[in-house]
mmCIF file of C-alpha atoms in Angstrom:
data_model
loop_
_atom_site.group_PDB
_atom_site.id
_atom_site.type_symbol
_atom_site.label_atom_id
_atom_site.label_comp_id
_atom_site.label_asym_id
_atom_site.label_seq_id
_atom_site.Cartn_x
_atom_site.Cartn_y
_atom_site.Cartn_z
ATOM 1 C CA ARG T 258 106.434 113.520 123.210
ATOM 2 C CA GLN T 259 107.901 111.069 120.820
ATOM 3 C CA GLY T 260 104.707 110.357 118.595
ATOM 4 C CA VAL T 261 103.330 107.241 118.181
ATOM 5 C CA LEU T 262 106.354 105.745 115.791
ATOM 6 C CA GLY T 263 108.907 106.760 117.849
ATOM 7 C CA ALA T 264 106.838 104.923 120.780
ATOM 8 C CA LEU T 265 106.655 101.829 118.607
ATOM 9 C CA SER T 266 110.732 101.974 117.725
ATOM 10 C CA ALA T 267 111.367 102.227 121.592
ATOM 11 C CA ALA T 268 109.196 99.089 121.898
ATOM 12 C CA GLY T 269 111.255 96.933 119.698
ATOM 13 C CA ILE T 270 108.019 97.569 117.239
ATOM 14 C CA ARG T 271 108.746 97.756 113.415
ATOM 15 C CA SER T 272 106.760 100.068 111.421
ATOM 16 C CA THR T 273 106.734 102.887 108.903
ATOM 17 C CA GLY T 274 105.133 106.468 108.190
ATOM 18 C CA ALA T 275 105.943 110.036 109.415
ATOM 19 C CA ASN T 276 107.127 110.220 112.947
ATOM 20 C CA ARG T 277 106.763 113.299 115.017
ATOM 21 C CA ALA T 278 110.070 115.559 113.963
ATOM 22 C CA PHE T 279 108.497 114.586 110.422
ATOM 23 C CA SER T 280 104.962 115.974 110.640
ATOM 24 C CA GLU T 281 105.967 118.950 112.339
ATOM 25 C CA THR T 282 107.337 119.657 108.912
ATOM 26 C CA GLU T 283 103.823 120.270 107.925
ATOM 27 C CA ILE T 284 102.164 121.564 111.072
ATOM 28 C CA ASP T 285 105.115 123.566 112.591
ATOM 29 C CA LYS T 286 105.058 126.219 109.377
ATOM 30 C CA ARG T 287 107.191 128.519 111.700
ATOM 31 C CA SER T 288 110.071 126.261 112.247
ATOM 32 C CA PHE T 289 109.481 124.266 108.591
ATOM 33 C CA LYS T 290 111.203 127.961 107.348
ATOM 34 C CA HIS T 291 113.309 128.611 109.236
ATOM 35 C CA TRP T 292 115.188 124.980 108.456
ATOM 36 C CA LEU T 293 114.877 126.043 104.814
ATOM 37 C CA ALA T 294 116.078 129.457 105.105
ATOM 38 C CA ALA T 295 118.733 127.561 107.503
ATOM 39 C CA ASN T 296 119.667 124.756 104.717
ATOM 40 C CA GLY T 297 119.883 127.130 102.226
ATOM 41 C CA PHE T 298 116.653 126.027 100.194
ATOM 42 C CA PRO T 299 114.514 128.701 98.070
ATOM 43 C CA THR T 300 111.511 129.818 100.015
ATOM 44 C CA PRO T 301 109.741 132.821 100.370
ATOM 45 C CA ALA T 302 111.673 135.548 103.411
ATOM 46 C CA VAL T 303 109.453 136.010 106.342
ATOM 47 C CA ARG T 304 109.246 139.770 107.017
ATOM 48 C CA TRP T 305 107.933 139.457 110.328
ATOM 49 C CA GLU T 306 106.792 137.247 112.924
ATOM 50 C CA GLY T 307 103.908 137.969 116.172
ATOM 51 C CA VAL T 308 101.191 137.160 117.408
ATOM 52 C CA HIS T 309 97.452 138.474 116.198
ATOM 53 C CA ASP T 310 96.773 141.552 118.689
ATOM 54 C CA GLU T 311 100.725 143.044 117.875
ATOM 55 C CA LEU T 312 100.668 141.873 113.689
ATOM 56 C CA LEU T 313 96.822 144.618 114.080
ATOM 57 C CA VAL T 314 99.580 147.140 115.273
ATOM 58 C CA GLU T 315 102.257 146.194 112.427
ATOM 59 C CA ALA T 316 99.610 146.006 109.637
ATOM 60 C CA ASP T 317 100.209 149.693 109.031
ATOM 61 C CA ARG T 318 103.764 149.389 108.692
ATOM 62 C CA LEU T 319 104.245 146.680 106.393
ATOM 63 C CA THR T 320 104.949 146.766 102.996
ATOM 64 C CA TYR T 321 102.512 145.492 100.334
ATOM 65 C CA PRO T 322 101.744 142.940 98.996
ATOM 66 C CA ALA T 323 102.552 140.281 101.634
ATOM 67 C CA VAL T 324 101.173 136.720 102.375
ATOM 68 C CA VAL T 325 100.206 136.731 105.793
ATOM 69 C CA LYS T 326 99.906 132.550 107.498
ATOM 70 C CA PRO T 327 99.433 131.351 110.628
ATOM 71 C CA ASP T 328 101.959 129.224 112.070
ATOM 72 C CA ARG T 329 99.520 126.101 113.333
ATOM 73 C CA GLN T 330 97.161 124.864 110.863
ATOM 74 C CA VAL T 331 94.433 126.795 112.291
ATOM 75 C CA GLY T 332 92.858 127.869 108.610
ATOM 76 C CA PRO T 333 91.420 129.981 106.818
ATOM 77 C CA PRO T 334 93.713 129.056 103.663
ATOM 78 C CA VAL T 335 96.923 131.538 103.610
ATOM 79 C CA THR T 336 96.099 134.890 101.846
ATOM 80 C CA VAL T 337 97.805 137.554 99.995
ATOM 81 C CA CYS T 338 96.700 140.783 101.446
ATOM 82 C CA ALA T 339 96.642 144.359 99.335
ATOM 83 C CA GLY T 340 96.467 146.577 103.023
ATOM 84 C CA PRO T 341 96.217 146.445 105.980
ATOM 85 C CA ASP T 342 92.199 146.354 106.282
ATOM 86 C CA ASP T 343 92.885 142.524 104.774
ATOM 87 C CA VAL T 344 94.891 141.861 107.534
ATOM 88 C CA ARG T 345 92.637 142.969 110.047
ATOM 89 C CA GLN T 346 90.092 141.176 108.227
ATOM 90 C CA TYR T 347 92.203 137.323 107.662
ATOM 91 C CA LEU T 348 92.691 137.835 111.248
ATOM 92 C CA ASN T 349 89.378 138.030 112.080
ATOM 93 C CA ARG T 350 88.472 135.363 110.079
ATOM 94 C CA VAL T 351 90.469 132.828 111.769
ATOM 95 C CA VAL T 352 89.925 133.914 115.124
ATOM 96 C CA ALA T 353 85.966 133.117 114.383
ATOM 97 C CA ARG T 354 87.094 129.690 113.523
ATOM 98 C CA ALA T 355 89.282 129.114 115.607
ATOM 99 C CA PRO T 356 89.207 131.850 119.049
ATOM 100 C CA ALA T 357 92.330 130.659 120.755
ATOM 101 C CA ALA T 358 94.518 132.286 117.851
ATOM 102 C CA ARG T 359 94.148 134.996 119.622
ATOM 103 C CA HIS T 360 96.556 134.463 121.793
ATOM 104 C CA GLY T 361 98.300 130.720 120.811
ATOM 105 C CA VAL T 362 99.113 131.533 117.489
ATOM 106 C CA LEU T 363 101.994 132.831 116.073
ATOM 107 C CA PHE T 364 101.481 134.610 112.778
ATOM 108 C CA LEU T 365 104.237 135.256 110.023
ATOM 109 C CA VAL T 366 104.236 137.688 107.329
ATOM 110 C CA GLU T 367 106.325 136.857 103.791
ATOM 111 C CA ASP T 368 107.640 137.928 101.203
ATOM 112 C CA PHE T 369 105.034 138.025 98.039
ATOM 113 C CA VAL T 370 106.697 136.190 95.384
ATOM 114 C CA PRO T 371 104.007 135.931 92.115
ATOM 115 C CA ILE T 372 103.921 132.263 90.968
ATOM 116 C CA VAL T 373 102.838 131.134 87.757
ATOM 117 C CA ASP T 374 103.069 126.994 87.654
ATOM 118 C CA THR T 375 102.737 125.204 90.611
ATOM 119 C CA MET T 376 104.773 121.496 91.054
ATOM 120 C CA HIS T 377 104.438 118.622 94.074
ATOM 121 C CA VAL T 378 106.939 116.586 94.008
ATOM 122 C CA VAL T 379 106.027 113.402 95.865
ATOM 123 C CA TYR T 380 108.751 111.703 97.445
ATOM 124 C CA LEU T 381 109.818 108.886 99.792
ATOM 125 C CA THR T 382 112.139 108.706 102.772
ATOM 126 C CA ASP T 383 115.162 106.370 103.567
ATOM 127 C CA ARG T 384 117.988 105.516 104.892
ATOM 128 C CA ARG T 385 120.006 105.904 101.566
ATOM 129 C CA GLY T 386 118.917 109.467 101.232
ATOM 130 C CA GLY T 387 115.413 108.987 99.732
ATOM 131 C CA GLN T 388 113.597 108.621 96.491
ATOM 132 C CA ILE T 389 111.506 111.345 94.316
ATOM 133 C CA LEU T 390 108.817 109.428 93.362
ATOM 134 C CA THR T 391 106.891 111.799 91.372
ATOM 135 C CA SER T 392 106.522 115.649 90.549
ATOM 136 C CA VAL T 393 103.196 116.934 89.526
ATOM 137 C CA ARG T 394 101.981 120.337 87.907
ATOM 138 C CA THR T 395 98.771 121.035 90.255
ATOM 139 C CA PRO T 396 95.808 123.197 88.323
ATOM 140 C CA LYS T 397 95.190 126.597 88.998
ATOM 141 C CA ASP T 398 91.029 125.774 89.120
ATOM 142 C CA TRP T 399 91.794 121.979 91.000
ATOM 143 C CA LYS T 400 89.267 123.057 93.917
ATOM 144 C CA VAL T 401 86.190 124.054 91.653
ATOM 145 C CA ASN T 402 85.302 126.938 90.447
ATOM 146 C CA PRO T 403 81.810 127.663 89.402
ATOM 147 C CA GLN T 404 83.187 130.121 86.606
ATOM 148 C CA ALA T 405 85.176 127.406 85.275
ATOM 149 C CA ARG T 406 84.797 126.941 82.044
ATOM 150 C CA SER T 407 86.269 123.175 81.056
ATOM 151 C CA CYS T 408 87.452 120.776 82.704
ATOM 152 C CA ASP T 409 91.041 121.558 84.891
ATOM 153 C CA VAL T 410 93.776 118.702 83.664
ATOM 154 C CA SER T 411 96.736 117.823 86.254
ATOM 155 C CA PHE T 412 100.090 116.947 84.320
ATOM 156 C CA CYS T 413 102.704 114.437 85.542
ATOM 157 C CA PRO T 414 105.574 114.258 85.489
ATOM 158 C CA HIS T 415 105.955 118.687 86.101
ATOM 159 C CA PRO T 416 107.583 118.806 82.827
ATOM 160 C CA ALA T 417 109.955 121.550 84.017
ATOM 161 C CA TYR T 418 111.124 119.221 87.109
ATOM 162 C CA GLY T 419 114.049 118.855 85.768
ATOM 163 C CA GLN T 420 115.571 122.402 85.844
ATOM 164 C CA TYR T 421 115.311 122.181 89.724
ATOM 165 C CA ARG T 422 115.896 117.983 90.640
ATOM 166 C CA GLN T 423 119.305 118.601 91.898
ATOM 167 C CA GLU T 424 118.118 120.886 94.474
ATOM 168 C CA ILE T 425 114.673 119.483 95.445
ATOM 169 C CA GLU T 426 116.929 115.334 95.379
ATOM 170 C CA ARG T 427 119.297 117.850 98.592
ATOM 171 C CA PHE T 428 115.997 118.551 100.042
ATOM 172 C CA VAL T 429 114.462 115.029 99.501
ATOM 173 C CA ARG T 430 118.308 113.896 101.599
ATOM 174 C CA ALA T 431 118.292 116.625 104.252
ATOM 175 C CA VAL T 432 114.406 115.883 105.038
ATOM 176 C CA SER T 433 115.390 112.026 105.054
ATOM 177 C CA VAL T 434 117.242 112.240 108.069
ATOM 178 C CA LEU T 435 114.563 113.474 110.366
ATOM 179 C CA ALA T 436 112.171 110.209 109.471
ATOM 180 C CA PRO T 437 113.682 106.870 107.483
ATOM 181 C CA HIS T 438 110.672 105.851 105.895
ATOM 182 C CA ALA T 439 108.163 108.016 105.050
ATOM 183 C CA VAL T 440 105.804 109.868 102.222
ATOM 184 C CA GLY T 441 106.130 113.590 102.221
ATOM 185 C CA GLY T 442 105.087 116.518 99.428
ATOM 186 C CA LEU T 443 107.203 119.205 98.690
ATOM 187 C CA GLN T 444 104.936 121.934 97.690
ATOM 188 C CA CYS T 445 106.858 124.546 94.694
ATOM 189 C CA GLY T 446 106.124 127.692 93.144
ATOM 190 C CA ILE T 447 107.856 128.213 89.785
ATOM 191 C CA THR T 448 107.788 132.379 89.285
ATOM 192 C CA ALA T 449 108.036 134.183 85.624
ATOM 193 C CA ASP T 450 111.554 134.133 85.721
ATOM 194 C CA GLY T 451 111.501 130.643 86.143
ATOM 195 C CA ARG T 452 113.035 130.706 89.863
ATOM 196 C CA CYS T 453 111.736 127.603 92.284
ATOM 197 C CA PHE T 454 110.756 128.568 95.509
ATOM 198 C CA PHE T 455 110.277 125.621 98.224
ATOM 199 C CA ILE T 456 106.906 126.592 100.034
ATOM 200 C CA GLU T 457 105.480 123.881 102.323
ATOM 201 C CA ASN T 458 105.639 120.282 102.841
ATOM 202 C CA ASN T 459 102.988 118.269 102.927
ATOM 203 C CA ALA T 460 104.624 115.321 105.959
ATOM 204 C CA ARG T 461 101.820 113.015 107.146
ATOM 205 C CA PRO T 462 100.604 110.410 104.648
ATOM 206 C CA GLY T 463 96.709 111.096 105.016
ATOM 207 C CA THR T 464 97.355 114.818 102.997
ATOM 208 C CA ALA T 465 101.339 113.387 101.430
ATOM 209 C CA THR T 466 99.831 110.864 99.250
ATOM 210 C CA PHE T 467 99.030 112.624 96.270
ATOM 211 C CA GLY T 468 98.922 109.146 93.956
ATOM 212 C CA LEU T 469 99.394 106.216 93.764
ATOM 213 C CA VAL T 470 102.581 104.636 92.732
ATOM 214 C CA PRO T 471 102.877 101.120 93.133
ATOM 215 C CA ASN T 472 104.988 99.094 95.683
ATOM 216 C CA ALA T 473 106.930 102.481 96.554
ATOM 217 C CA MET T 474 105.187 103.129 99.626
ATOM 218 C CA PRO T 475 105.712 100.322 102.378
ATOM 219 C CA CYS T 476 104.768 102.551 104.584
ATOM 220 C CA LEU T 477 101.038 102.382 103.535
ATOM 221 C CA ALA T 478 99.850 99.371 103.548
ATOM 222 C CA ASP T 479 96.691 99.647 102.444
ATOM 223 C CA ALA T 480 97.757 102.141 99.463
ATOM 224 C CA THR T 481 95.337 100.620 97.481
ATOM 225 C CA ARG T 482 92.152 102.303 99.091
ATOM 226 C CA THR T 483 93.969 105.882 98.913
ATOM 227 C CA PRO T 484 92.275 108.201 97.022
ATOM 228 C CA PRO T 485 95.156 109.358 94.112
ATOM 229 C CA LEU T 486 94.241 113.033 94.552
ATOM 230 C CA PHE T 487 96.774 113.609 91.683
ATOM 231 C CA ALA T 488 98.049 112.345 88.901
ATOM 232 C CA ALA T 489 100.355 109.447 89.432
ATOM 233 C CA PRO T 490 101.692 106.919 86.775
ATOM 234 C CA ALA T 491 100.619 103.273 86.785
ATOM 235 C CA SER T 492 104.267 101.915 86.692
ATOM 236 C CA ALA T 493 107.088 102.682 88.544
ATOM 237 C CA PRO T 494 109.723 105.290 87.224
ATOM 238 C CA GLY T 495 110.745 104.568 84.479
ATOM 239 C CA GLY T 496 108.715 102.078 83.401
ATOM 240 C CA SER T 497 106.839 102.458 80.229
ATOM 241 C CA ASP T 498 104.102 104.831 81.000
ATOM 242 C CA ALA T 499 105.681 108.131 80.808
ATOM 243 C CA VAL T 500 103.084 111.297 81.255
ATOM 244 C CA THR T 501 99.763 111.102 82.935
ATOM 245 C CA ALA T 502 97.137 113.601 82.556
ATOM 246 C CA ALA T 503 94.607 113.918 85.440
ATOM 247 C CA ILE T 504 90.499 115.485 84.397
ATOM 248 C CA ALA T 505 89.463 117.149 87.000
ATOM 249 C CA LEU T 506 85.217 116.421 86.187
ATOM 250 C CA MET T 507 84.122 119.699 86.849
ATOM 251 C CA HIS T 508 80.408 120.868 86.928
ATOM 252 C CA ALA T 509 78.609 123.821 87.391
ATOM 253 C CA GLU T 510 75.230 122.893 89.074
ATOM 254 C CA PRO T 511 76.164 121.926 93.258
ATOM 255 C CA GLU T 512 75.273 118.746 92.499
ATOM 256 C CA LEU T 513 74.948 116.613 89.541
ATOM 257 C CA SER T 514 72.844 113.133 88.927
ATOM 258 C CA VAL T 515 75.533 110.856 87.846
ATOM 259 C CA ASN T 516 75.837 107.140 86.422
ATOM 260 C CA GLY T 517 78.177 106.181 88.127
ATOM 261 C CA GLU T 518 78.460 102.410 86.660
ATOM 262 C CA ARG T 519 78.847 103.641 83.093
ATOM 263 C CA LEU T 520 81.560 105.900 84.195
ATOM 264 C CA GLU T 521 83.769 102.741 85.553
ATOM 265 C CA ALA T 522 82.811 100.273 82.877
ATOM 266 C CA ALA T 523 83.728 102.930 80.348
ATOM 267 C CA PHE T 524 87.237 103.603 82.291
ATOM 268 C CA GLY T 525 87.471 101.244 84.835
ATOM 269 C CA ARG T 526 90.456 102.030 87.743
ATOM 270 C CA ASP T 527 91.205 105.357 85.996
ATOM 271 C CA PHE T 528 87.580 106.979 86.608
ATOM 272 C CA VAL T 529 88.600 107.614 90.706
ATOM 273 C CA PRO T 530 85.109 108.802 92.154
ATOM 274 C CA LEU T 531 86.027 111.113 94.575
ATOM 275 C CA SER T 532 82.851 113.436 94.083
ATOM 276 C CA LEU T 533 80.405 111.223 94.219
ATOM 277 C CA ARG T 534 77.872 110.634 97.011
ATOM 278 C CA ALA T 535 74.462 108.897 97.470
ATOM 279 C CA GLY T 536 71.640 111.026 96.661
ATOM 280 C CA ALA T 537 67.796 110.332 97.305
ATOM 281 C CA ASP T 538 67.640 108.883 93.847
ATOM 282 C CA GLY T 539 70.916 107.713 92.849
ATOM 283 C CA VAL T 540 73.764 108.635 92.727
ATOM 284 C CA VAL T 541 75.067 112.528 92.356
ATOM 285 C CA SER T 542 78.224 114.700 92.193
ATOM 286 C CA LYS T 543 78.588 117.084 94.867
ATOM 287 C CA ARG T 544 80.762 120.103 93.783
ATOM 288 C CA ASP T 545 81.973 121.018 97.425
ATOM 289 C CA GLY T 546 85.670 119.382 97.672
ATOM 290 C CA PHE T 547 87.792 117.055 94.993
ATOM 291 C CA PRO T 548 86.526 116.199 91.982
ATOM 292 C CA SER T 549 86.445 112.930 90.491
ATOM 293 C CA LEU T 550 89.085 112.355 88.554
ATOM 294 C CA LEU T 551 89.752 110.847 84.997
ATOM 295 C CA MET T 552 93.122 109.576 84.377
ATOM 296 C CA VAL T 553 94.843 109.348 81.285
ATOM 297 C CA ARG T 554 98.161 107.429 80.488
ATOM 298 C CA GLY T 555 100.649 106.727 78.044
ATOM 299 C CA PRO T 556 104.581 106.483 77.001
ATOM 300 C CA THR T 557 104.469 109.856 74.624
ATOM 301 C CA ALA T 558 101.889 113.313 75.183
ATOM 302 C CA ARG T 559 100.991 112.844 71.775
ATOM 303 C CA GLN T 560 99.045 109.196 72.476
ATOM 304 C CA VAL T 561 97.893 110.602 76.215
ATOM 305 C CA ALA T 562 96.187 113.924 73.870
ATOM 306 C CA ASP T 563 94.734 110.908 71.768
ATOM 307 C CA GLY T 564 93.312 109.126 74.689
ATOM 308 C CA VAL T 565 91.748 112.614 76.088
ATOM 309 C CA ASP T 566 90.305 113.160 72.496
ATOM 310 C CA ARG T 567 88.431 109.174 73.202
ATOM 311 C CA ALA T 568 87.625 110.038 77.348
ATOM 312 C CA ALA T 569 86.053 113.358 76.004
ATOM 313 C CA THR T 570 84.075 111.677 73.378
ATOM 314 C CA VAL T 571 82.784 108.920 76.072
ATOM 315 C CA LEU T 572 82.361 112.339 78.727
ATOM 316 C CA ALA T 573 79.714 113.944 76.159
ATOM 317 C CA GLY T 574 77.057 111.316 76.802
ATOM 318 C CA SER T 575 77.364 112.313 80.742
ATOM 319 C CA ALA T 576 75.175 115.478 80.568
ATOM 320 C CA GLY T 577 75.879 118.139 83.334
ATOM 321 C CA TYR T 578 79.712 118.218 83.562
ATOM 322 C CA LEU T 579 81.774 121.138 81.854
ATOM 323 C CA PRO T 580 83.285 120.361 78.634
ATOM 324 C CA ILE T 581 87.500 119.055 78.218
ATOM 325 C CA ASP T 582 89.303 121.160 75.894
ATOM 326 C CA THR T 583 90.921 118.897 73.916
ATOM 327 C CA VAL T 584 92.498 120.961 71.595
ATOM 328 C CA GLY T 585 93.514 123.239 74.008
ATOM 329 C CA LEU T 586 95.240 120.418 76.110
ATOM 330 C CA ARG T 587 96.482 118.927 72.703
ATOM 331 C CA ALA T 588 98.635 122.265 72.523
ATOM 332 C CA VAL T 589 99.665 122.451 75.622
ATOM 333 C CA LEU T 590 100.800 118.441 75.645
ATOM 334 C CA THR T 591 102.980 118.898 72.574
ATOM 335 C CA ARG T 592 104.320 121.966 74.077
ATOM 336 C CA GLU T 593 105.745 121.398 77.347
ATOM 337 C CA TYR T 594 106.154 117.499 76.263
ATOM 338 C CA ALA T 595 108.404 118.020 73.072
ATOM 339 C CA ALA T 596 111.573 117.812 74.335
ATOM 340 C CA ARG T 597 110.903 114.543 76.156
ATOM 341 C CA ASP T 598 108.893 112.697 73.055
ATOM 342 C CA ALA T 599 111.563 113.839 70.833
#
């Protein structure tokens, strides 16, 4: 009941990582939502709770649009429902994937909050109240989108992080009470009028480690092998690398033949081959999950944009990848980080 870390601690063995209470903030979505509300953190309100058969009946009385999610990780992804038929279709998909969800899972119906921007905040808990490691703007097409016309990009740090820093730091202090040495990732959504809502917490190292943050995660002794699913600065907070752009190397075809050695030779460790697999005739990139990444870092947004231009020239020789919108990316970097670079 106390979890692995609790058992180790009880045996006098020093250990670090997500204990049971901290892990539950990701696994038990209902309890985490109520914890957020009880501590005064901004989060979409829960309108209704109930089991599968109750929700089938309640669907006709709900106000739409509404967000429906199970309180446990039984998939499929959280869905925005426009009406009762959407609710029933979603429940059918859940039960098809996890039949026990019909009786053993509680479903939540939340207010729909239109999100125009997303932010992941990676943090480290400790007995002094925790530490913010990095903040990331996550792209809308991060999972490979067959309709995408150009490679998507993630930015770090999030250009609007400073507006919400105090509330996020308060969250980290509060959650540090649950686990003294763990890595977490707070998922935030930002509305058009600038409100920031706390959505979920990624509390287990395998899913919480969005990037390589050197010397900041003693609970991940093998951190160098953890794929940076999101951009993170190469140096510690406050170091010389102030801005990072992570380019998602996307392609339209389901499978693309890739010269991985050429890309690694050109970009070194800044090329992260998440999508590469061994194919019948060599290395291929699969469009079935996270794309491979190209990390471009620099002390200013302008220098990052220059680095993206150079990277795009190299990638132009790798047929099959979607183009990088270098002009649009430079405009975004210049606009979003103008105050920081001033």
